[in-house]
XYZ file of C-alpha atoms in Angstrom:
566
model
C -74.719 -67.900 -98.410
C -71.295 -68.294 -97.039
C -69.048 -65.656 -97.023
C -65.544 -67.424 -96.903
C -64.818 -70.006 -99.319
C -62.086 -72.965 -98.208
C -60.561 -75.838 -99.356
C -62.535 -77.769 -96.905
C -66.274 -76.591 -97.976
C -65.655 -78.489 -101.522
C -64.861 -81.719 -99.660
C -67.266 -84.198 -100.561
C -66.061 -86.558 -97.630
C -67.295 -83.506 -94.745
C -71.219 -84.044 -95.544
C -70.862 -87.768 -95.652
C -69.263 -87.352 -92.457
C -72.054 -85.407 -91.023
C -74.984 -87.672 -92.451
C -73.259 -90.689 -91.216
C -72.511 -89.490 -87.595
C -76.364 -87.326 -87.322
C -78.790 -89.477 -89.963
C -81.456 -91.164 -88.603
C -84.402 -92.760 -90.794
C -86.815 -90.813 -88.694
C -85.565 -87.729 -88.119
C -86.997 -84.517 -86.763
C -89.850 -82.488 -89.005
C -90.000 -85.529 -91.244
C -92.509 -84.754 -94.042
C -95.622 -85.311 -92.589
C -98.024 -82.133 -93.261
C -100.936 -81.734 -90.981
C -104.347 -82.700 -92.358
C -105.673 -79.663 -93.786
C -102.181 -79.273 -95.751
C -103.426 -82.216 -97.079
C -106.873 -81.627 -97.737
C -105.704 -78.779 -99.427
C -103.132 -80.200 -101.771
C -106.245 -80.584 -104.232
C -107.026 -76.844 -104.766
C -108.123 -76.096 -108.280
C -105.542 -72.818 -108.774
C -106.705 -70.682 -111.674
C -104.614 -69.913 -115.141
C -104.219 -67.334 -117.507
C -105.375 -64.489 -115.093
C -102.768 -62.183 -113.754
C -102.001 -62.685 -109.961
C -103.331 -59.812 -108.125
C -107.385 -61.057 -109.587
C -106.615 -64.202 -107.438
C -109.379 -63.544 -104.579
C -107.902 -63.169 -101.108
C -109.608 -65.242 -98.491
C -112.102 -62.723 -96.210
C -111.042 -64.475 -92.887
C -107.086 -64.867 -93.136
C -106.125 -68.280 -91.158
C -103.411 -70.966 -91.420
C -105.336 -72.973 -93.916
C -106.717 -70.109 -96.078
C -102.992 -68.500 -96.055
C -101.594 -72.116 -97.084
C -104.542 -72.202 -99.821
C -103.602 -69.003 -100.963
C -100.071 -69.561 -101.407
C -100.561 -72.829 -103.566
C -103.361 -70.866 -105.688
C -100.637 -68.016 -106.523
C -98.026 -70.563 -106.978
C -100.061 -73.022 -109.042
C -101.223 -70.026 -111.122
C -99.818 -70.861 -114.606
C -99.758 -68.305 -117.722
C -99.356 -69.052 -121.374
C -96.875 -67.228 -122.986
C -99.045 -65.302 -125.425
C -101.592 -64.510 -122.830
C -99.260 -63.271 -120.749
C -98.094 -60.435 -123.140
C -101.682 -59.330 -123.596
C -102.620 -59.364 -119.363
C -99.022 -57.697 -118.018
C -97.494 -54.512 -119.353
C -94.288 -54.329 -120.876
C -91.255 -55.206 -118.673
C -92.881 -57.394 -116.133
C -93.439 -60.849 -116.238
C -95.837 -63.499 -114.574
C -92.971 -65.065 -112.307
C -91.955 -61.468 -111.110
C -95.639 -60.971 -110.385
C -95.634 -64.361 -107.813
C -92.415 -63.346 -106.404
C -93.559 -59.673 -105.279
C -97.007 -61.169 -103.777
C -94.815 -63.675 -102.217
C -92.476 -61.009 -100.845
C -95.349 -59.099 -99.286
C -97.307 -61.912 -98.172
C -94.317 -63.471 -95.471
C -93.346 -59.599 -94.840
C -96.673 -58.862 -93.581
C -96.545 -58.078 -89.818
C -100.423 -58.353 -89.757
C -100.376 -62.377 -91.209
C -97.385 -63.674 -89.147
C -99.590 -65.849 -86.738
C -100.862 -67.726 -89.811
C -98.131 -68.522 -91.906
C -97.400 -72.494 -91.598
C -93.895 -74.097 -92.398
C -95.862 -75.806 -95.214
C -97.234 -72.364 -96.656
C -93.069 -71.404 -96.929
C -91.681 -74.690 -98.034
C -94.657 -74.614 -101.055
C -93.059 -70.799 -101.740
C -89.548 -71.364 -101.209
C -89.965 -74.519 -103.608
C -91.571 -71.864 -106.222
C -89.147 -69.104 -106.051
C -85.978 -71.998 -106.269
C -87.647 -74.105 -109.550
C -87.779 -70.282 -111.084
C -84.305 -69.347 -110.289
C -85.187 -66.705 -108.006
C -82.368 -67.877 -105.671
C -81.947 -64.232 -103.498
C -85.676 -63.834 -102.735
C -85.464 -67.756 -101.283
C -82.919 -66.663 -99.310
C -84.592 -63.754 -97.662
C -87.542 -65.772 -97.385
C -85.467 -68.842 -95.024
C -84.343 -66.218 -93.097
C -88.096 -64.620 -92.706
C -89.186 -67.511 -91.519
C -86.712 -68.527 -88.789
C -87.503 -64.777 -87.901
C -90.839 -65.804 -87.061
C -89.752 -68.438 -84.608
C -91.323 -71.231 -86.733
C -90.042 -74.843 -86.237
C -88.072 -75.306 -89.543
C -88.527 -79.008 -90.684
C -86.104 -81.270 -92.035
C -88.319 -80.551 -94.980
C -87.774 -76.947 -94.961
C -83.872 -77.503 -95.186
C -84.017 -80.412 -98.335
C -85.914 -77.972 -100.195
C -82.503 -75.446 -99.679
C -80.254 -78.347 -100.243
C -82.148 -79.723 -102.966
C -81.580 -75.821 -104.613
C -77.663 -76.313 -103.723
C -77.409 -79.498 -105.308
C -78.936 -78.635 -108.433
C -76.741 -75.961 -108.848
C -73.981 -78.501 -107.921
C -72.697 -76.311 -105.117
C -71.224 -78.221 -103.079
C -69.955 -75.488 -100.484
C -73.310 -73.915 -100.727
C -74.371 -77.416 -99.750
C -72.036 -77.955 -96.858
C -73.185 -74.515 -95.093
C -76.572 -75.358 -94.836
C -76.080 -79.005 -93.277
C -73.830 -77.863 -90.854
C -76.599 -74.830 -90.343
C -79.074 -77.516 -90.038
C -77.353 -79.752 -87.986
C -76.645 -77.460 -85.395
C -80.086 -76.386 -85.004
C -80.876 -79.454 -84.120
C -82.798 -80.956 -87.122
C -81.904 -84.319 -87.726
C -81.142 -85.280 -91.618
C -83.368 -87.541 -93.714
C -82.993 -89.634 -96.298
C -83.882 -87.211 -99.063
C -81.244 -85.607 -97.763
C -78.802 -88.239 -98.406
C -80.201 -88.024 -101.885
C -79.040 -84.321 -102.343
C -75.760 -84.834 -101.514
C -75.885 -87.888 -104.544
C -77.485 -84.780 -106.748
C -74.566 -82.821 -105.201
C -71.511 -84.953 -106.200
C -70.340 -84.408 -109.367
C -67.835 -87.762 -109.830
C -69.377 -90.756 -110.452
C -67.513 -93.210 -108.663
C -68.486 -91.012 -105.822
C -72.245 -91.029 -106.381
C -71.827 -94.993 -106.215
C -70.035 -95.085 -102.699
C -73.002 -92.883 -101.393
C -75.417 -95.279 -102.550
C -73.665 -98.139 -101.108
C -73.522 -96.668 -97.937
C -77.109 -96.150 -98.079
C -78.203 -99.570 -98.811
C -75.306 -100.665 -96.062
C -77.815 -98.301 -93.484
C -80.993 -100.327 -94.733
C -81.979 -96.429 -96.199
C -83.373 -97.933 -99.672
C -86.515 -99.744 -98.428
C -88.956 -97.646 -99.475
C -89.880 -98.077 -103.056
C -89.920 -94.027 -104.003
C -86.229 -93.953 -102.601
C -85.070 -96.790 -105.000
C -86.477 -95.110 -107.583
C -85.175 -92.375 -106.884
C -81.403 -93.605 -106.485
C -81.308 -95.691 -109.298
C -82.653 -92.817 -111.618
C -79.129 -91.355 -109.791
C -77.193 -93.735 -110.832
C -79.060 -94.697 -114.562
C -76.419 -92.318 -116.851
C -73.611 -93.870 -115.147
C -74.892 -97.431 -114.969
C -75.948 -97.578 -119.170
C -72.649 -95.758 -120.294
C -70.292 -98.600 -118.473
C -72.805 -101.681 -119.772
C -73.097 -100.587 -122.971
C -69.489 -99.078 -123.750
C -68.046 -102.435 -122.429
C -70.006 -104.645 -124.843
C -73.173 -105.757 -122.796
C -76.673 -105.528 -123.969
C -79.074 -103.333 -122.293
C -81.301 -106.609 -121.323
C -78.537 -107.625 -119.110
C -78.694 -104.027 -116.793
C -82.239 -104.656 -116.768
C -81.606 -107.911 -115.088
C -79.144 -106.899 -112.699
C -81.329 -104.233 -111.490
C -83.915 -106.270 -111.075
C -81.974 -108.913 -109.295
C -81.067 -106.030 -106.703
C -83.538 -103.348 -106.336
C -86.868 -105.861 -107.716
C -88.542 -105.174 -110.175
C -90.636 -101.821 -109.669
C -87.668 -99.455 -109.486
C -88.701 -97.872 -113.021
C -89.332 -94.466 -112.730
C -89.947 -91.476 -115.242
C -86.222 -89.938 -114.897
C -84.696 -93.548 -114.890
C -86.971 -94.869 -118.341
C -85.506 -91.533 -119.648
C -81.925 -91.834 -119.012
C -81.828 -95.513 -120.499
C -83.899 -94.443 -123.144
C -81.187 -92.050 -124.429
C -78.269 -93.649 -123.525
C -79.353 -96.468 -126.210
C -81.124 -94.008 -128.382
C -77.483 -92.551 -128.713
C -74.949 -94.678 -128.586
C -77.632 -97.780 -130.740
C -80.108 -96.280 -132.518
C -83.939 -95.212 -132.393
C -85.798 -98.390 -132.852
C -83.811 -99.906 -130.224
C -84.932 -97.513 -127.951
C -88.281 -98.224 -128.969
C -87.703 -101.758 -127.935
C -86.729 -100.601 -124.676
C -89.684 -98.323 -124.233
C -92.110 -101.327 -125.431
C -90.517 -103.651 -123.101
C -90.991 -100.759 -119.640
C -94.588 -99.996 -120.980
C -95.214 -103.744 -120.078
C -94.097 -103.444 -116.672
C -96.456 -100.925 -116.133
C -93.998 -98.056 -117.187
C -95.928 -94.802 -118.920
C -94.115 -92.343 -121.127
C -94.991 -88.810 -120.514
C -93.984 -85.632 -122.317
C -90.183 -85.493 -121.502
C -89.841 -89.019 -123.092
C -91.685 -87.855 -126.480
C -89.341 -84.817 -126.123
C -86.086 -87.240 -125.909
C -86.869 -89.455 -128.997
C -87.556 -86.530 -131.099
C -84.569 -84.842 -130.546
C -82.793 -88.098 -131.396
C -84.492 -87.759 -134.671
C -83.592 -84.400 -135.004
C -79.783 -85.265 -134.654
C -80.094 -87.465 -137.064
C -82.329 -85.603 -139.538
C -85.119 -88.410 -139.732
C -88.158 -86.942 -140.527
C -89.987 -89.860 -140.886
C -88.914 -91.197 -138.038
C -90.233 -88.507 -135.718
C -93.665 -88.599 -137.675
C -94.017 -92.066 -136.678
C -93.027 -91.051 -133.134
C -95.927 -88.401 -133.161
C -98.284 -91.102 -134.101
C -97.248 -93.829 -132.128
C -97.508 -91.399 -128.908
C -101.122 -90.105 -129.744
C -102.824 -93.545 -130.736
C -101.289 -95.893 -128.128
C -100.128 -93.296 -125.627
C -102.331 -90.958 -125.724
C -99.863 -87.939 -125.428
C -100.490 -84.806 -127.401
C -97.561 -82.150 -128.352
C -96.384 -79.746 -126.052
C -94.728 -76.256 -126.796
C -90.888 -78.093 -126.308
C -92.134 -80.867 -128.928
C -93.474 -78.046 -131.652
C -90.259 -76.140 -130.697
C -88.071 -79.308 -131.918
C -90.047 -80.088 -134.523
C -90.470 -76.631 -135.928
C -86.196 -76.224 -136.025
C -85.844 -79.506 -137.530
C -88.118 -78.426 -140.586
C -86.478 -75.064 -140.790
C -82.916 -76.607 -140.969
C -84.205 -79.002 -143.667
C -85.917 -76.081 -145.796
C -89.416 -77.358 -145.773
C -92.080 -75.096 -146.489
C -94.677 -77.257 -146.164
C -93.878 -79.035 -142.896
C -92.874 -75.671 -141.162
C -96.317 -74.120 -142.378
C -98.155 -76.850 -140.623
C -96.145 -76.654 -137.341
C -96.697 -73.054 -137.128
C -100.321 -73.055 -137.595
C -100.876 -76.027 -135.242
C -98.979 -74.088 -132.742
C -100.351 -70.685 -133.187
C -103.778 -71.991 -133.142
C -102.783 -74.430 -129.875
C -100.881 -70.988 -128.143
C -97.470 -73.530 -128.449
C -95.315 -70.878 -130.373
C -91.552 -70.451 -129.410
C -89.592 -67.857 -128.441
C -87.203 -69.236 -130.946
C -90.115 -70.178 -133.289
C -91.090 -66.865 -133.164
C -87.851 -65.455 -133.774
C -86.843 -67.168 -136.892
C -90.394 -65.927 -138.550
C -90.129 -62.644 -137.941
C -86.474 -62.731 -139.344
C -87.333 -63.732 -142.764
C -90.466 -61.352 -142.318
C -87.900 -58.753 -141.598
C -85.946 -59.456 -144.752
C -86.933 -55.939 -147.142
C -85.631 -57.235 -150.477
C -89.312 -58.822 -152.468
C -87.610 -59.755 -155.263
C -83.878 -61.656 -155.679
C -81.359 -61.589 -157.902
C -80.004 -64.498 -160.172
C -77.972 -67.183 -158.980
C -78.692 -66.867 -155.311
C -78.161 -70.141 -153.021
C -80.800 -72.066 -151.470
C -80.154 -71.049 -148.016
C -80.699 -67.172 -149.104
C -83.745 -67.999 -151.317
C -85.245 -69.643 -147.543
C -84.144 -67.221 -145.152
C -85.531 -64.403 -147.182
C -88.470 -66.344 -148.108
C -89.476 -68.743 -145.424
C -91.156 -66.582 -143.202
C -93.188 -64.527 -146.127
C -94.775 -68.154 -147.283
C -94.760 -69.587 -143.632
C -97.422 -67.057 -142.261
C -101.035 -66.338 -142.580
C -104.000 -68.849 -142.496
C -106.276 -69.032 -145.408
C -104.641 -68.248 -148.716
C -106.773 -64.992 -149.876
C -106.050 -63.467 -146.462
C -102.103 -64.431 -146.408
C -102.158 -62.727 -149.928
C -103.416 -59.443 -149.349
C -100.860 -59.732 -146.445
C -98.170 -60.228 -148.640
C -98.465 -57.575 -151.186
C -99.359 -54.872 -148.742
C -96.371 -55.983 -146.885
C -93.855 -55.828 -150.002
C -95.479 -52.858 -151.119
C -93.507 -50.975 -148.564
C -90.327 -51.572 -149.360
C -89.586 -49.470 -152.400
C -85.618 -50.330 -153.143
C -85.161 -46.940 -155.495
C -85.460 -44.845 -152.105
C -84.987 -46.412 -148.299
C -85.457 -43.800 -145.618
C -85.499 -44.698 -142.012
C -89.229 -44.056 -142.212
C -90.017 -46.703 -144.869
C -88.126 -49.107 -143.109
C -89.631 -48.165 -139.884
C -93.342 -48.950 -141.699
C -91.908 -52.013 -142.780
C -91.294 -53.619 -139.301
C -94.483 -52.413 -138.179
C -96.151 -54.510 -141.297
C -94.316 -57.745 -140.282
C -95.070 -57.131 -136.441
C -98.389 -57.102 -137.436
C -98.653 -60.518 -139.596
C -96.769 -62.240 -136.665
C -98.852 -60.977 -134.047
C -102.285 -61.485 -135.808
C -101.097 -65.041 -136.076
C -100.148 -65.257 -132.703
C -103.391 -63.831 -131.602
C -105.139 -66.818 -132.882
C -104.991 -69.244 -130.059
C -108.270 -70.933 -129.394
C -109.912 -69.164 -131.978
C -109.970 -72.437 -134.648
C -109.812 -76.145 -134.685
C -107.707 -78.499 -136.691
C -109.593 -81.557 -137.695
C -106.448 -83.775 -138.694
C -104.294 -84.731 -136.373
C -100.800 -83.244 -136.777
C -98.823 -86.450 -137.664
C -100.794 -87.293 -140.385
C -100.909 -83.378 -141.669
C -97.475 -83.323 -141.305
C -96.851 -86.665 -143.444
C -98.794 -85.014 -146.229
C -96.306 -82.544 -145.893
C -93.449 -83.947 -146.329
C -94.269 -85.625 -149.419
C -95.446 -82.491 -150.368
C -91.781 -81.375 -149.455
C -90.229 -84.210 -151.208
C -92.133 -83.362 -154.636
C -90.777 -79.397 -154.324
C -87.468 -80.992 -154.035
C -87.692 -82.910 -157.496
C -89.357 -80.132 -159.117
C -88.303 -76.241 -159.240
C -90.657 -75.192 -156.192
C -87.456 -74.662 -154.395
C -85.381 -73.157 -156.766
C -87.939 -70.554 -157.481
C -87.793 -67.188 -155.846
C -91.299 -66.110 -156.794
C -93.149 -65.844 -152.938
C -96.537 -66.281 -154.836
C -95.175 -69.444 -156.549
C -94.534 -70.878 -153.473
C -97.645 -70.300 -152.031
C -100.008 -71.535 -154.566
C -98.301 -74.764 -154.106
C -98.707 -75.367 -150.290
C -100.402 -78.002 -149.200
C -104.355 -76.918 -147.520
C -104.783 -77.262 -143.734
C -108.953 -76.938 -143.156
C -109.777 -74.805 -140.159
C -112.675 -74.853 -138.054
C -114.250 -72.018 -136.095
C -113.794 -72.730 -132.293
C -117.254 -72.243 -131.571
C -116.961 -72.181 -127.502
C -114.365 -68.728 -128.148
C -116.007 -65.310 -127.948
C -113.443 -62.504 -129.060
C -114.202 -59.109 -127.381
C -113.183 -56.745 -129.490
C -110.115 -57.580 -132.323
C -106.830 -57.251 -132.704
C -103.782 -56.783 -135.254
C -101.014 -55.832 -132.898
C -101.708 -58.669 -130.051
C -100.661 -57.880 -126.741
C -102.613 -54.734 -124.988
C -99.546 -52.608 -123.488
C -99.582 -48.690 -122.033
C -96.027 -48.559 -123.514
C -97.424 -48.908 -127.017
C -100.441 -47.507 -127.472
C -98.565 -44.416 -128.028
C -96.444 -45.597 -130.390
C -99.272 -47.916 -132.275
C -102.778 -45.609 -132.121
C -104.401 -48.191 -133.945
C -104.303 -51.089 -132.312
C -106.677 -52.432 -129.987
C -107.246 -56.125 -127.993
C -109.223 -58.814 -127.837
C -109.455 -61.490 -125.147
C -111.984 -64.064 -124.277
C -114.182 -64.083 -120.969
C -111.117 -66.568 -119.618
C -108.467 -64.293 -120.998
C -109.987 -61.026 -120.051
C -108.511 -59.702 -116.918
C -108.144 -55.789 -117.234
C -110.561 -53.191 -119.784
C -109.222 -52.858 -122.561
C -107.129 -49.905 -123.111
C -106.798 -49.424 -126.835
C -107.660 -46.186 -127.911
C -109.683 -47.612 -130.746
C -112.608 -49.612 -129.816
C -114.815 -49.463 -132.748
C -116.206 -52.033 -134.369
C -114.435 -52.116 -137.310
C -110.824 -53.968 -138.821
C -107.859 -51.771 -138.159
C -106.339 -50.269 -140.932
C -102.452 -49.112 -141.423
C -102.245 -45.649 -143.512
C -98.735 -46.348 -145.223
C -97.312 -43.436 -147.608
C -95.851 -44.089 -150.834
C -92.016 -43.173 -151.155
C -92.320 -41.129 -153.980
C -95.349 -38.939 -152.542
C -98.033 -40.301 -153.955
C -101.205 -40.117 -152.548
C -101.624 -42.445 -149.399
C -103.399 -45.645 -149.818
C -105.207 -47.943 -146.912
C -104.530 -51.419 -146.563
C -106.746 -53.595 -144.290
C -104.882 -56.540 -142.899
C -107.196 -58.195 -140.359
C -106.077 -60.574 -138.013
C -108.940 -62.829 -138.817
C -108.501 -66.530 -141.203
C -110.434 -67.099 -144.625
């Protein structure tokens, strides 16, 4: 935002100058929205539909233009749905960003749009990165000769200080200064968030509590989650416990300044530097002061686990979350989990995780990524003597994928029956590909479509015991796919009976790109996924079939490989 870049603009002590000499507690725009911004902070915004089948309001006013800018914003799209509902090369957050674009550019809507209508999209477009378009759109609405609230500017800062840009930063107070908007106290926050030395971050906070600026309860909270990192690296390098920083910060701040980010920070400072049941202790001990763990803490301890390859211990951690927390795994948490069984080489764990996340629409990138690796991998057969890591990369994915063993079979040996290692021509291997793309994405097309009656800790401690057995026995050592897979361990589906497929699928996502490429394919989406016809060139009702043609010219043979379980 600014042009030329000085000494002077990376000067920490210039901003605290400015906040001290303009700050007041109740400064000008403070965040108080008007009452049917707050009325309408409780809209129900839709999922998994693509943004331009949000319905416009008929009568466009400053509360239907607010409601409509939360409902876009709010919109959210899994992954996997997403590929099936956008054509190749755009995106859902592109899609909010354009409607955004031409919603503030409209000369026809200017009289409605609210300061809280832009501060709910210029908080959207800076959580997604989309840092330009926020620009344009602060300038759009100064433009429009709206009052800009203090809020409006933290938002910007809040962007800055993430980024830690601190001349960025020091632009846009001065900017806001001299338009006469006084600073807040979340604004004295920022420039903590901005600061990258600690000693520094402590001064600021200092001077805050000097100003009487850490009364309110949410801005304790909020400064000591600041200052947690800090404040548990210096106790617990120097030889205190962590029960004596809990004291202290009760003795100061009382004893409700626990909040999510805080719990989190202590948690892994001890997690790290003591150990995992300590930080369990910990955790116990916030829980009874009324502390509850969310997603990001379940995240945390697991990748604790991960570092230290404990696959027990994050097990227990799965059911200690779901039967006293009541916390179920996200996408980040099968994402962990899924890497920590693939670096340990276990068959059975990783076939779980992928079938609890393909059936909950929780796959990876990165999960996704490794599977279709190994899938990719031509050679069926090994030679003698190979290593264990060889024998799992080339095998992992082949024994990984599927649901229901005759079905994963049939997969298999149509799949291996294209690679014929006399002969490889580009046009084998480009068949090939197309056979693995086709295994992945008919498991990927299986979200919603099944349940799992076992919870997943307790499938995947049958697992690893499973795991443990292969790795007294020769399960591992042996290169034989169909070996492998008469050994794995059973995971009982159930059909989903409140899912209605329209249609069926082997290739997954629905794309004009590839329908030229892929003739054969053709979607399905339920009555909640549905939001286009279908444009598949095949719509009968019968399983797709790949004609594949044998190297040597024999006559060509049909496999069926249907996305559907057994």
């Amino acid at each position: 935002m600014l042009k030329d870049r000085g000494s002077w603009s990376y000067d920490w002590r210039i901003p605290l100058e400015d906040l001290e000499r303009s700050h007041s507690p109740y400064g000008n725009g403070a965040t108080v929205p008007s009452p049917n911004a707050v009325a309408l902070e409780r809209i129900h915004a839709p999922h998994n539909i693509r943004v331009d089948q949000i319905q416009k309001p008929r009568n466009w006013t400053v509360s239907s233009f607010y409601a409509y800018v939360v409902r876009i914003t709010c919109c959210k799209v899994n992954r996997l749905i997403a590929r099936q509902i956008y054509p190749k090369g755009e995106s859902h957050t592109i899609a909010v960003a354009d409607t955004l674009a031409l919603l503030f550019t409209d000369s026809t809507l200017k009289y409605v749009v609210s300061v809280e209508a832009g501060n709910v999209a210029l908080r959207f477009l800076f959580d997604h990165g989309k840092f330009a378009r926020a620009q344009d759109l602060f300038g759009q609405l100064q433009e429009l000769q709206k009052d800009t609230h203090s809020s409006t500017y933290n938002i910007t800062l809040g962007a800055a200080a993430k980024q830690k840009d601190l001349h960025t930063f020091t632009y846009i107070l001065k900017m806001m200064i001299l338009h006469g908007v006084r600073p807040t106290v979340q604004t004295w926050l920022h420039l903590v968030r901005a600061v990258r030395e600690d000693d520094v971050r402590m001064m600021i906070i200092n001077k805050m509590n000097e100003k009487d600026l850490l009364v309110d309860p949410a801005t304790t909270k909020e400064a000591v989650a600041l200052l947690m990192p800090q404040l548990v690296i210096k106790h617990l390098d120097s030889g205190r416990n962590v029960q004596e920083l809990l004291d202290a910060l009760d003795k100061r701040h009382g004893p409700k300044w626990c909040s999510t980010p805080a719990a989190e920070s202590l948690i892994d400072g001890v997690g790290v530097r003591h150990s995992t049941e300590e930080a369990l202790l910990i955790l116990e001990r916030l829980y009874d002061r009324g502390y509850r763990p969310t997603q990001g803490m379940l995240l945390l301890l697991l990748r604790q686990c991960s570092w230290s390859k404990s696959h027990e211990s994050a097990v227990e951690l799965l059911w200690l979350f779901r039967t006293k927390y009541y916390i179920k795994p996200s996408r980040q948490v099968y994402d962990v989990l899924f890497k920590q069984a693939w670096k340990g080489r276990l068959y059975n764990s990783c076939r779980v995780l992928w079938i609890h996340a393909c059936i909950h629409g929780h796959t990876s990138f990165d999960m996704q990524r490794m599977i279709k690796r190994s899938l990719c991998i031509a050679r069926s057969t090994l030679p003698a003597g190979q290593s264990r890591s060889v024998i799992w990369e080339e095998t992992a994915g082949k024994v990984i994928t599927g649901h229901g063993r005759q079905n994963s079979t049939i997969r298999f040996q149509s799949l291996m029956s294209l690679w014929k290692p006399i002969q490889i021509g580009r046009q084998v291997r480009d068949r090939f590909l197309r056979a693995a793309r086709s295994i992945l994405d008919g498991d990927l097309a299986a979200v919603g479509q099944y349940r799992i009656q076992e919870p997943l800790d307790e499938l995947l401690r049958k697992a690893l015991q499973a795991d443990r057995q292969w790795a007294l026995g020769r399960a591992l050592r042996d290169i034989s796919i169909e070996c492998k897979y008469n050994q794995l361990i059973d995971v009982d589906l159930m059909p989903n009976s409140r899912f209605k497929p329209e249609g069926h699928s082997i290739i997954g996502p629905s794309r004009q790109d590839d329908t030229a490429a892929n003739s054969t394919g053709c979607c399905w989406m339920s009555d909640k996924m549905r939001s286009r016809p279908c444009i598949c060139p095949n719509v009968k009702k019968e399983p797709c079939t790949i004609q594949n043609i044998d190297v040597k010219g024999q006559e060509a043979m049909t496999e069926t490989i249907s996305s559907s379980f057994v």
